[in-house]
Amino acid sequence: MNTPYLQLNGIRKSFGRFEALKGIALEVARGELMVFLGPSGCGKTTLLRIVAGLETQDAGTIVQDGRDISRLPAVDRDYGIVFQSYALFPNLTIDSNVAYGLVNRRDRRESIKGRVRELLTLIGLPDSGLKYPSQLSGGQQQRIALARALAPAPGLLLLDEPLSALDALERVRLRGEIRALQQRLGVTTIMVTHDQEEALSMADRIVVMNQGRIEQIGTPREIYELPTTPFTADFVGKVNVLPAIVEQGGVCRVGTMSLVLGRSDLISGTAVKLYLRPEDIALSMNGAKATNTLPATVAKVEFLGAFCMVGVALDTPGVPPLVLNVPRHAVAEAQLRPGTAVSVCLPPAALRILS
Amino acid sequence: MATAAATLPPPLPAVRRVHHWQERLAQGLLVACCAALILFLFAPLFMILVKSVQDKDGAFVGLLQFQQYFETPALRQSIVNTLWIATAVTGVTVPLAFMYAYALTRSCMPWRGFFRVIALTPILAPSLLSAISFIQWFGTQGLLKGLLGGASIYGPIGIILSSIYATFPHALMIVLTALLLSDGRLYEAAESLRTPTWRKFFTITLPGAKYGLVSAAMVVFSYTVSDFGIPKVIGGNFSVLALDIFKQVIGQQNFNKGAVVSLILLAPVFVAFVVDWIMQGRLQSQFSSRAVPYAPKPKRWFDGAMLAFCVVVALLLLAVLGMAVYTSFIKLWPYDLHFSLRHYTFGLIDAGVIVSFWNSVKMAAATAVFGTMFIFGGAYLLEKTTGMNGVRKLIRLLAAIPMGVPGMVLGLGYILFFNHPDNPLNGLYHTLTILVLSTVVHYYTSSHLTAVTALKALDNEFEAVSASLKVPFYKTFFRVTVPVCLPAILDIGRYLFVNAMVTISAVVFLYAPQTQLASVAILNLDDAGEIGAAAAMATLIVAASSLVCVVYAGVTRLLLTRTQAWRKPSAAG
Ligand SMILES: Nc1ncnc2c1ncn2[C@@H]1O[C@H](COP(=O)(O)OP(=O)(O)OP(=O)(O)O)[C@@H](O)[C@H]1O
Ligand SMILES: [Mg+2]
């Protein structure tokens, strides 16, 4: 019914004996912003360059808008690309940079001018047409690179770590702008990043990659709340990991303590790992008796601004220490400091079991 | 093992890319580049190898000729002579250049720019000029003959002195670069630890410059070993390898013996080249882009001593150049010192020798223009296009070779290859074209490296961006790559021009009477005892090269101010 705009199937790529991509299959819907997220060296850039035709895959097919482009050279594909380094032509003015891909199409001069003006307005830099790239700030250069890539109205926009060369503030501002622009134009976009915050805030869907393989594909919420692999759980956001053995009746044993799991479909005796986000652990001072409430002692309080990261050691022996996120005010109210006795509650619904 | 193999996925058929005609074009040009290098560099050198194991009639004789060579005591003596002369020159030039470079970079003495220019002037002169000049100073009628205490300038002393003059600027440039690259923060750290000056010198300066020093030593060594103009003019009966090749080939028409001597000459030069190559690599990697340049502080005694040293060296250099120029403008040294243009009017113009000067200018201009186009274009294809990785590796290798090949060897290879009756290209022999070709090849490596460095400084993704915008690569080449690299391109052009004006060793085998070059004319005039005219010709060469350098400096400055708007301050500085 709704055919995907871009389909990758069985993409493999080796450099010498090193396998950079080990069979990648995914689909990007029309108008979607998809983010490739993964640690350094996992093959994100390689995959993007294969989509662009700048590298050739060893095996696998790419179909864009119903057309098999697997074997086409870059020049014959339909995309615009923005690199981490911007790659603006230093000796050309901003106008000429943005018009670079238009001039070649033998458009009329007036229409080129109009299009350039339109794009510069779109990215919020209507007056810098006569400047040179080196006279602009990093963030402005990045937006020019975006305008240049968008100028010929490509069907697909590729962004390789477009924000990583910017300072933190500029980065946050620009990611909002890029996302707004992308949604306004409705251009199908693939963005590569290793910054999880960037991925979570911008993406329609995220592809988590690790060592040349896809770990999980899903919306930012799915990736964060329902990670399906230990790698995803660990890579996106912070997580507590508890090794456990499943017991009868929806209960498991961690060290010498028992935890209620909230599900009973697991075979007893299986070794599993429990994953728990720091913000899902509730802290109480008065020893309230919710499920899985355990006595603990504060080991460390680290101030992080709005939140504090609180490290606690459970009083039950044989259980690894846990990390909690506690709002600043709550920390002050409870006067948490190393040595304070507290109760922590591990809600069964928040415990994810990944083996 | 069997089970492991069985679990592997079956090998998939490789995805074969469709190639766009633009890619094909780029790859075609790359292959053409490679073919040109094989034809004009590899094939001639290969012919030397072939000839060295053949006798005069073309029969294979194995290493017999090498054996004969080593059994001839006079020829064996040449090896010893060549090596000790080169060692002596290296031993003097490198410390001298280091001291000079040290003064230029580590002291606050005045007129540093001026001293730098003076020290580089020998590059503009053919090596023969220094030999002529030393003859004028110390020869039979020399003003300072007494200083030699009865020893003769014709022989090792003359060769060594002339070679020091000729190699000084080459060594200076390398050492200067090494010293300039050193990190000022190291000195600041040392000062904060109250390190005495001598210790800073031995723990920071010397280690920082060590690769530069070794590299400079190798360059000086191979220059001296390879040069044949100086021993020809001032060597008297003292024989060296480069001269032996000349004698075998031109004197006795014995190309096979010439090939044998060439290979023997090639050995030390090639070793020096390999060492230099490694050192240059280390020098590059040692340089960190965040290094802060060292800013010396004034110290009266030190600056004064350095100034005195530079003044003495500069005066000596000027005395050599000055004597040649002076000789060209007086009637007859040392009997009639009146000003006269007769060496130019009678000696060059009326004698018809002036044609060689114009030949040289033409040849140098053609070398600069076509050489730069080929070298820069080739480097671009190599660095910025994709596909054909085997060809790329081959070009990289071939491009490095010329620096390790003495001009005499290249020249002999050209005779053997292009003068071969079966070679369809033998029409090239004796033309200006072959002189241009051999000169481009002879100076290929440095120019190629300059081009590659400039290209590597560009963003790697320009080509990818153009492809995504559907702009053909050659458009981006002309619209972006060339304008951005223009300073480097001009630099290559100037380098080729200046070297083409003074080169002699390769071309001495390849010219015909109507294509004689200025440097060869100097040799012939000197042979005929026309030392005044020879000096006049040398002066003309220096004048032409200086003019080109001045024009180059002017154009570069203009260019940098014009393009200041987009060049970053670091690129302009
Ligand atoms: N041309 C190449 N030759 C050899 N190895 C390569 C080449 N390009 C990439 N690789 C290797 O392939 C792996 C994946 O590279 P890739 O650039 O795709 O990683 P990435 O996920 O983009 O990482 P980063 O976040 O560092 O950009 C890396 O280990 C890299 O070293
Ligand atoms: Mg990358």
Tab-separated table of N, CA, C and O in Angstrom, chain B residues 77-174:
chain	number	residue	atom	x	y	z
B	77	GLN	N	89.033	4.202	-8.828
B	77	GLN	CA	89.421	5.414	-8.110
B	77	GLN	C	88.266	6.435	-8.113
B	77	GLN	O	88.047	7.143	-7.138
B	78	SER	N	87.518	6.469	-9.225
B	78	SER	CA	86.413	7.438	-9.322
B	78	SER	C	85.395	7.235	-8.219
B	78	SER	O	84.844	8.199	-7.680
B	79	ILE	N	85.137	5.965	-7.907
B	79	ILE	CA	84.153	5.701	-6.859
B	79	ILE	C	84.618	6.321	-5.552
B	79	ILE	O	83.887	7.056	-4.884
B	80	VAL	N	85.885	6.019	-5.216
B	80	VAL	CA	86.440	6.547	-3.975
B	80	VAL	C	86.391	8.072	-3.998
B	80	VAL	O	85.925	8.721	-3.039
B	81	ASN	N	86.848	8.656	-5.115
B	81	ASN	CA	86.854	10.116	-5.216
B	81	ASN	C	85.463	10.691	-5.000
B	81	ASN	O	85.261	11.621	-4.213
B	82	THR	N	84.500	10.121	-5.722
B	82	THR	CA	83.130	10.641	-5.648
B	82	THR	C	82.616	10.615	-4.222
B	82	THR	O	82.060	11.606	-3.727
B	83	LEU	N	82.836	9.478	-3.565
B	83	LEU	CA	82.272	9.338	-2.222
B	83	LEU	C	82.935	10.283	-1.230
B	83	LEU	O	82.253	10.897	-0.404
B	84	TRP	N	84.251	10.429	-1.307
B	84	TRP	CA	84.851	11.295	-0.270
B	84	TRP	C	84.584	12.764	-0.540
B	84	TRP	O	84.380	13.550	0.385
B	85	ILE	N	84.505	13.121	-1.811
B	85	ILE	CA	84.148	14.517	-2.109
B	85	ILE	C	82.758	14.818	-1.563
B	85	ILE	O	82.535	15.828	-0.880
B	86	ALA	N	81.825	13.923	-1.857
B	86	ALA	CA	80.444	14.154	-1.421
B	86	ALA	C	80.352	14.192	0.099
B	86	ALA	O	79.619	15.007	0.671
B	87	THR	N	81.121	13.313	0.752
B	87	THR	CA	81.113	13.312	2.216
B	87	THR	C	81.649	14.624	2.759
B	87	THR	O	81.088	15.219	3.693
B	88	ALA	N	82.751	15.089	2.160
B	88	ALA	CA	83.345	16.345	2.632
B	88	ALA	C	82.372	17.501	2.441
B	88	ALA	O	82.173	18.321	3.350
B	89	VAL	N	81.736	17.556	1.285
B	89	VAL	CA	80.790	18.651	1.019
B	89	VAL	C	79.639	18.606	2.020
B	89	VAL	O	79.256	19.635	2.601
B	90	THR	N	79.124	17.407	2.239
B	90	THR	CA	78.020	17.263	3.185
B	90	THR	C	78.452	17.718	4.577
B	90	THR	O	77.731	18.435	5.269
B	91	GLY	N	79.684	17.307	4.951
B	91	GLY	CA	80.196	17.641	6.280
B	91	GLY	C	80.333	19.126	6.503
B	91	GLY	O	80.245	19.599	7.645
B	92	VAL	N	80.567	19.886	5.455
B	92	VAL	CA	80.697	21.336	5.627
B	92	VAL	C	79.350	22.028	5.444
B	92	VAL	O	78.953	22.881	6.239
B	93	THR	N	78.630	21.658	4.387
B	93	THR	CA	77.415	22.404	4.044
B	93	THR	C	76.341	22.308	5.120
B	93	THR	O	75.733	23.316	5.481
B	94	VAL	N	76.118	21.086	5.613
B	94	VAL	CA	74.983	20.922	6.534
B	94	VAL	C	75.172	21.714	7.834
B	94	VAL	O	74.267	22.459	8.236
B	95	PRO	N	76.332	21.616	8.497
B	95	PRO	CA	76.493	22.448	9.697
B	95	PRO	C	76.395	23.938	9.403
B	95	PRO	O	75.794	24.701	10.173
B	96	LEU	N	76.953	24.329	8.263
B	96	LEU	CA	76.905	25.737	7.873
B	96	LEU	C	75.447	26.182	7.700
B	96	LEU	O	75.018	27.213	8.210
B	97	ALA	N	74.697	25.362	6.983
B	97	ALA	CA	73.292	25.692	6.726
B	97	ALA	C	72.500	25.686	8.025
B	97	ALA	O	71.632	26.531	8.242
B	98	PHE	N	72.841	24.755	8.912
B	98	PHE	CA	72.121	24.675	10.187
B	98	PHE	C	72.346	25.943	11.003
B	98	PHE	O	71.417	26.545	11.533
B	99	MET	N	73.602	26.338	11.060
B	99	MET	CA	73.971	27.540	11.819
B	99	MET	C	73.233	28.752	11.248
B	99	MET	O	72.685	29.568	11.983
B	100	TYR	N	73.220	28.827	9.940
B	100	TYR	CA	72.581	29.958	9.258
B	100	TYR	C	71.078	29.951	9.541
B	100	TYR	O	70.476	30.973	9.874
B	101	ALA	N	70.488	28.764	9.426
B	101	ALA	CA	69.045	28.645	9.675
B	101	ALA	C	68.742	28.951	11.132
B	101	ALA	O	67.724	29.571	11.459
B	102	TYR	N	69.645	28.539	12.016
B	102	TYR	CA	69.482	28.799	13.440
B	102	TYR	C	69.451	30.308	13.688
B	102	TYR	O	68.608	30.819	14.417
B	103	ALA	N	70.386	31.011	13.018
B	103	ALA	CA	70.425	32.466	13.158
B	103	ALA	C	69.123	33.091	12.645
B	103	ALA	O	68.581	34.010	13.256
B	104	LEU	N	68.602	32.554	11.542
B	104	LEU	CA	67.396	33.147	10.962
B	104	LEU	C	66.153	32.889	11.811
B	104	LEU	O	65.229	33.696	11.825
B	105	THR	N	66.122	31.755	12.510
B	105	THR	CA	64.895	31.413	13.229
B	105	THR	C	64.971	31.631	14.724
B	105	THR	O	63.946	31.772	15.371
B	106	ARG	N	66.176	31.635	15.306
B	106	ARG	CA	66.256	31.668	16.756
B	106	ARG	C	66.876	32.933	17.328
B	106	ARG	O	67.048	33.045	18.520
B	107	SER	N	67.256	33.853	16.428
B	107	SER	CA	67.829	35.086	16.950
B	107	SER	C	66.949	36.248	16.529
B	107	SER	O	66.054	36.099	15.701
B	108	CYS	N	67.215	37.411	17.143
B	108	CYS	CA	66.459	38.604	16.781
B	108	CYS	C	67.321	39.541	15.956
B	108	CYS	O	67.114	40.744	15.942
B	109	MET	N	68.319	38.978	15.267
B	109	MET	CA	69.201	39.864	14.503
B	109	MET	C	68.400	40.568	13.396
B	109	MET	O	67.367	40.084	12.954
B	110	PRO	N	68.873	41.750	13.003
B	110	PRO	CA	68.131	42.503	11.978
B	110	PRO	C	68.290	41.883	10.580
B	110	PRO	O	69.162	41.044	10.367
B	111	TRP	N	67.494	42.300	9.660
B	111	TRP	CA	67.562	41.950	8.221
B	111	TRP	C	67.504	40.454	7.966
B	111	TRP	O	68.171	39.928	7.088
B	112	ARG	N	66.680	39.746	8.738
B	112	ARG	CA	66.636	38.301	8.530
B	112	ARG	C	66.094	37.925	7.148
B	112	ARG	O	66.581	37.012	6.499
B	113	GLY	N	65.075	38.679	6.698
B	113	GLY	CA	64.507	38.413	5.372
B	113	GLY	C	65.551	38.582	4.284
B	113	GLY	O	65.673	37.760	3.369
B	114	PHE	N	66.338	39.632	4.427
B	114	PHE	CA	67.380	39.910	3.449
B	114	PHE	C	68.411	38.778	3.410
B	114	PHE	O	68.779	38.269	2.350
B	115	PHE	N	68.823	38.330	4.586
B	115	PHE	CA	69.820	37.255	4.631
B	115	PHE	C	69.265	35.962	4.040
B	115	PHE	O	69.985	35.184	3.431
B	116	ARG	N	67.977	35.773	4.214
B	116	ARG	CA	67.362	34.574	3.668
B	116	ARG	C	67.422	34.602	2.141
B	116	ARG	O	67.804	33.622	1.503
B	117	VAL	N	67.075	35.754	1.579
B	117	VAL	CA	67.086	35.866	0.118
B	117	VAL	C	68.496	35.664	-0.427
B	117	VAL	O	68.707	34.925	-1.398
B	118	ILE	N	69.482	36.315	0.221
B	118	ILE	CA	70.866	36.184	-0.247
B	118	ILE	C	71.289	34.708	-0.259
B	118	ILE	O	71.908	34.219	-1.202
B	119	ALA	N	70.912	34.007	0.794
B	119	ALA	CA	71.355	32.617	0.912
B	119	ALA	C	70.709	31.730	-0.132
B	119	ALA	O	71.228	30.660	-0.454
B	120	LEU	N	69.580	32.160	-0.677
B	120	LEU	CA	68.907	31.321	-1.659
B	120	LEU	C	69.335	31.635	-3.092
B	120	LEU	O	68.991	30.910	-4.024
B	121	THR	N	70.120	32.724	-3.281
B	121	THR	CA	70.499	33.090	-4.651
B	121	THR	C	71.236	31.988	-5.417
B	121	THR	O	71.058	31.901	-6.631
B	122	PRO	N	72.056	31.152	-4.775
B	122	PRO	CA	72.755	30.147	-5.583
B	122	PRO	C	71.819	29.243	-6.377
B	122	PRO	O	72.217	28.685	-7.399
B	123	ILE	N	70.574	29.126	-5.938
B	123	ILE	CA	69.625	28.282	-6.672
B	123	ILE	C	69.394	28.822	-8.075
B	123	ILE	O	69.124	28.068	-9.011
B	124	LEU	N	69.505	30.140	-8.213
B	124	LEU	CA	69.228	30.757	-9.512
B	124	LEU	C	70.367	30.556	-10.505
B	124	LEU	O	70.217	30.813	-11.686
B	125	ALA	N	71.515	30.135	-10.011
B	125	ALA	CA	72.690	30.048	-10.880
B	125	ALA	C	72.953	28.604	-11.267
B	125	ALA	O	72.744	27.696	-10.473
B	126	PRO	N	73.428	28.400	-12.499
B	126	PRO	CA	73.865	27.042	-12.836
B	126	PRO	C	75.073	26.678	-11.988
B	126	PRO	O	75.844	27.562	-11.610
B	127	SER	N	75.218	25.396	-11.663
B	127	SER	CA	76.315	25.018	-10.787
B	127	SER	C	77.667	25.398	-11.399
B	127	SER	O	78.646	25.615	-10.690
B	128	LEU	N	77.672	25.518	-12.722
B	128	LEU	CA	78.930	25.885	-13.387
B	128	LEU	C	79.396	27.270	-12.973
B	128	LEU	O	80.583	27.558	-12.974
B	129	LEU	N	78.445	28.139	-12.636
B	129	LEU	CA	78.814	29.508	-12.290
B	129	LEU	C	79.785	29.526	-11.120
B	129	LEU	O	80.782	30.238	-11.152
B	130	SER	N	79.506	28.706	-10.106
B	130	SER	CA	80.392	28.745	-8.947
B	130	SER	C	81.782	28.246	-9.332
B	130	SER	O	82.789	28.775	-8.876
B	131	ALA	N	81.831	27.239	-10.209
B	131	ALA	CA	83.139	26.737	-10.627
B	131	ALA	C	83.926	27.824	-11.355
B	131	ALA	O	85.110	28.049	-11.076
B	132	ILE	N	83.251	28.532	-12.246
B	132	ILE	CA	83.929	29.619	-12.981
B	132	ILE	C	84.420	30.673	-12.006
B	132	ILE	O	85.550	31.154	-12.076
B	133	SER	N	83.564	31.003	-11.065
B	133	SER	CA	83.898	32.036	-10.119
B	133	SER	C	85.109	31.647	-9.260
B	133	SER	O	86.008	32.465	-9.035
B	134	PHE	N	85.143	30.413	-8.830
B	134	PHE	CA	86.291	29.984	-8.013
B	134	PHE	C	87.578	29.963	-8.831
B	134	PHE	O	88.658	30.213	-8.302
B	135	ILE	N	87.445	29.679	-10.115
B	135	ILE	CA	88.639	29.745	-10.967
B	135	ILE	C	89.147	31.181	-11.024
B	135	ILE	O	90.347	31.453	-10.921
B	136	GLN	N	88.183	32.111	-11.125
B	136	GLN	CA	88.593	33.513	-11.186
B	136	GLN	C	89.268	33.958	-9.889
B	136	GLN	O	90.230	34.706	-9.910
B	137	TRP	N	88.756	33.496	-8.783
B	137	TRP	CA	89.341	33.892	-7.498
B	137	TRP	C	90.667	33.180	-7.226
B	137	TRP	O	91.647	33.796	-6.813
B	138	PHE	N	90.680	31.873	-7.458
B	138	PHE	CA	91.828	31.082	-6.971
B	138	PHE	C	92.623	30.416	-8.085
B	138	PHE	O	93.561	29.683	-7.818
B	139	GLY	N	92.191	30.624	-9.353
B	139	GLY	CA	92.857	29.923	-10.450
B	139	GLY	C	94.262	30.452	-10.699
B	139	GLY	O	94.819	31.204	-9.894
B	140	THR	N	94.841	30.044	-11.828
B	140	THR	CA	96.205	30.425	-12.154
B	140	THR	C	96.420	31.929	-12.072
B	140	THR	O	97.458	32.410	-11.617
B	141	GLN	N	95.390	32.682	-12.494
B	141	GLN	CA	95.508	34.129	-12.417
B	141	GLN	C	94.666	34.702	-11.287
B	141	GLN	O	94.299	35.868	-11.310
B	142	GLY	N	94.352	33.889	-10.353
B	142	GLY	CA	93.409	34.310	-9.313
B	142	GLY	C	93.994	35.323	-8.355
B	142	GLY	O	95.189	35.344	-8.077
B	143	LEU	N	93.072	36.117	-7.835
B	143	LEU	CA	93.442	37.179	-6.915
B	143	LEU	C	93.927	36.597	-5.591
B	143	LEU	O	94.845	37.094	-4.972
B	144	LEU	N	93.271	35.542	-5.156
B	144	LEU	CA	93.544	34.977	-3.835
B	144	LEU	C	94.299	33.659	-3.926
B	144	LEU	O	94.244	32.846	-3.013
B	145	LYS	N	94.986	33.462	-5.037
B	145	LYS	CA	95.655	32.188	-5.259
B	145	LYS	C	96.585	31.849	-4.089
B	145	LYS	O	96.700	30.699	-3.653
B	146	GLY	N	97.224	32.911	-3.563
B	146	GLY	CA	98.173	32.722	-2.480
B	146	GLY	C	97.562	32.023	-1.275
B	146	GLY	O	98.255	31.301	-0.549
B	147	LEU	N	96.274	32.224	-1.053
B	147	LEU	CA	95.622	31.639	0.118
B	147	LEU	C	95.667	30.119	0.113
B	147	LEU	O	95.553	29.481	1.148
B	148	LEU	N	95.789	29.543	-1.075
B	148	LEU	CA	95.773	28.079	-1.161
B	148	LEU	C	97.128	27.469	-0.808
B	148	LEU	O	97.277	26.260	-0.756
B	149	GLY	N	98.132	28.319	-0.636
B	149	GLY	CA	99.448	27.829	-0.221
B	149	GLY	C	100.042	26.832	-1.186
B	149	GLY	O	100.580	25.800	-0.792
B	150	GLY	N	99.927	27.115	-2.464
B	150	GLY	CA	100.572	26.255	-3.451
B	150	GLY	C	99.687	25.154	-3.983
B	150	GLY	O	99.951	24.584	-5.033
B	151	ALA	N	98.591	24.848	-3.271
B	151	ALA	CA	97.673	23.827	-3.796
B	151	ALA	C	96.895	24.405	-4.968
B	151	ALA	O	96.764	25.616	-5.097
B	152	SER	N	96.390	23.514	-5.811
B	152	SER	CA	95.702	23.997	-7.006
B	152	SER	C	94.196	23.942	-6.784
B	152	SER	O	93.665	23.030	-6.165
B	153	ILE	N	93.514	24.968	-7.313
B	153	ILE	CA	92.061	24.973	-7.217
B	153	ILE	C	91.473	23.939	-8.174
B	153	ILE	O	90.358	23.457	-7.988
B	154	TYR	N	92.218	23.625	-9.228
B	154	TYR	CA	91.731	22.640	-10.193
B	154	TYR	C	91.871	21.252	-9.585
B	154	TYR	O	92.953	20.687	-9.549
B	155	GLY	N	90.804	20.707	-9.107
B	155	GLY	CA	90.873	19.408	-8.443
B	155	GLY	C	89.889	19.368	-7.290
B	155	GLY	O	88.915	20.125	-7.283
B	156	PRO	N	90.155	18.496	-6.334
B	156	PRO	CA	89.183	18.314	-5.246
B	156	PRO	C	88.821	19.604	-4.527
B	156	PRO	O	87.650	19.816	-4.192
B	157	ILE	N	89.809	20.475	-4.285
B	157	ILE	CA	89.486	21.695	-3.529
B	157	ILE	C	88.435	22.507	-4.264
B	157	ILE	O	87.431	22.943	-3.689
B	158	GLY	N	88.653	22.687	-5.550
B	158	GLY	CA	87.714	23.469	-6.342
B	158	GLY	C	86.336	22.822	-6.370
B	158	GLY	O	85.311	23.499	-6.233
B	159	ILE	N	86.328	21.494	-6.547
B	159	ILE	CA	85.029	20.799	-6.599
B	159	ILE	C	84.280	20.981	-5.286
B	159	ILE	O	83.090	21.300	-5.264
B	160	ILE	N	85.027	20.811	-4.192
B	160	ILE	CA	84.361	20.901	-2.885
B	160	ILE	C	83.809	22.305	-2.647
B	160	ILE	O	82.643	22.485	-2.292
B	161	LEU	N	84.667	23.325	-2.905
B	161	LEU	CA	84.205	24.696	-2.664
B	161	LEU	C	82.993	25.026	-3.532
B	161	LEU	O	81.979	25.554	-3.050
B	162	SER	N	83.064	24.678	-4.813
B	162	SER	CA	81.955	25.009	-5.712
B	162	SER	C	80.690	24.267	-5.305
B	162	SER	O	79.581	24.819	-5.365
B	163	SER	N	80.866	23.021	-4.906
B	163	SER	CA	79.683	22.238	-4.529
B	163	SER	C	79.048	22.783	-3.252
B	163	SER	O	77.818	22.766	-3.112
B	164	ILE	N	79.883	23.241	-2.330
B	164	ILE	CA	79.309	23.824	-1.111
B	164	ILE	C	78.431	25.011	-1.471
B	164	ILE	O	77.303	25.154	-0.998
B	165	TYR	N	78.957	25.849	-2.361
B	165	TYR	CA	78.177	27.008	-2.783
B	165	TYR	C	76.854	26.562	-3.402
B	165	TYR	O	75.779	27.072	-3.072
B	166	ALA	N	76.924	25.581	-4.302
B	166	ALA	CA	75.729	25.175	-5.041
B	166	ALA	C	74.702	24.476	-4.148
B	166	ALA	O	73.496	24.596	-4.372
B	167	THR	N	75.173	23.734	-3.139
B	167	THR	CA	74.227	22.952	-2.333
B	167	THR	C	73.703	23.706	-1.110
B	167	THR	O	72.702	23.312	-0.524
B	168	PHE	N	74.398	24.792	-0.763
B	168	PHE	CA	74.033	25.508	0.466
B	168	PHE	C	72.540	25.848	0.545
B	168	PHE	O	71.880	25.538	1.551
B	169	PRO	N	71.964	26.476	-0.491
B	169	PRO	CA	70.548	26.847	-0.352
B	169	PRO	C	69.614	25.646	-0.229
B	169	PRO	O	68.603	25.726	0.478
B	170	HIS	N	69.944	24.552	-0.885
B	170	HIS	CA	69.081	23.370	-0.791
B	170	HIS	C	69.040	22.862	0.644
B	170	HIS	O	67.977	22.555	1.186
B	171	ALA	N	70.225	22.782	1.251
B	171	ALA	CA	70.279	22.342	2.644
B	171	ALA	C	69.568	23.342	3.544
B	171	ALA	O	68.816	22.972	4.447
B	172	LEU	N	69.806	24.623	3.267
B	172	LEU	CA	69.226	25.666	4.115
B	172	LEU	C	67.698	25.567	4.145
B	172	LEU	O	67.077	25.648	5.204
B	173	MET	N	67.095	25.373	2.974
B	173	MET	CA	65.631	25.340	2.926
B	173	MET	C	65.066	24.216	3.784
B	173	MET	O	64.074	24.394	4.481
B	174	ILE	N	65.703	23.051	3.709
B	174	ILE	CA	65.199	21.902	4.472
B	174	ILE	C	65.352	22.143	5.976
B	174	ILE	O	64.425	21.946	6.756
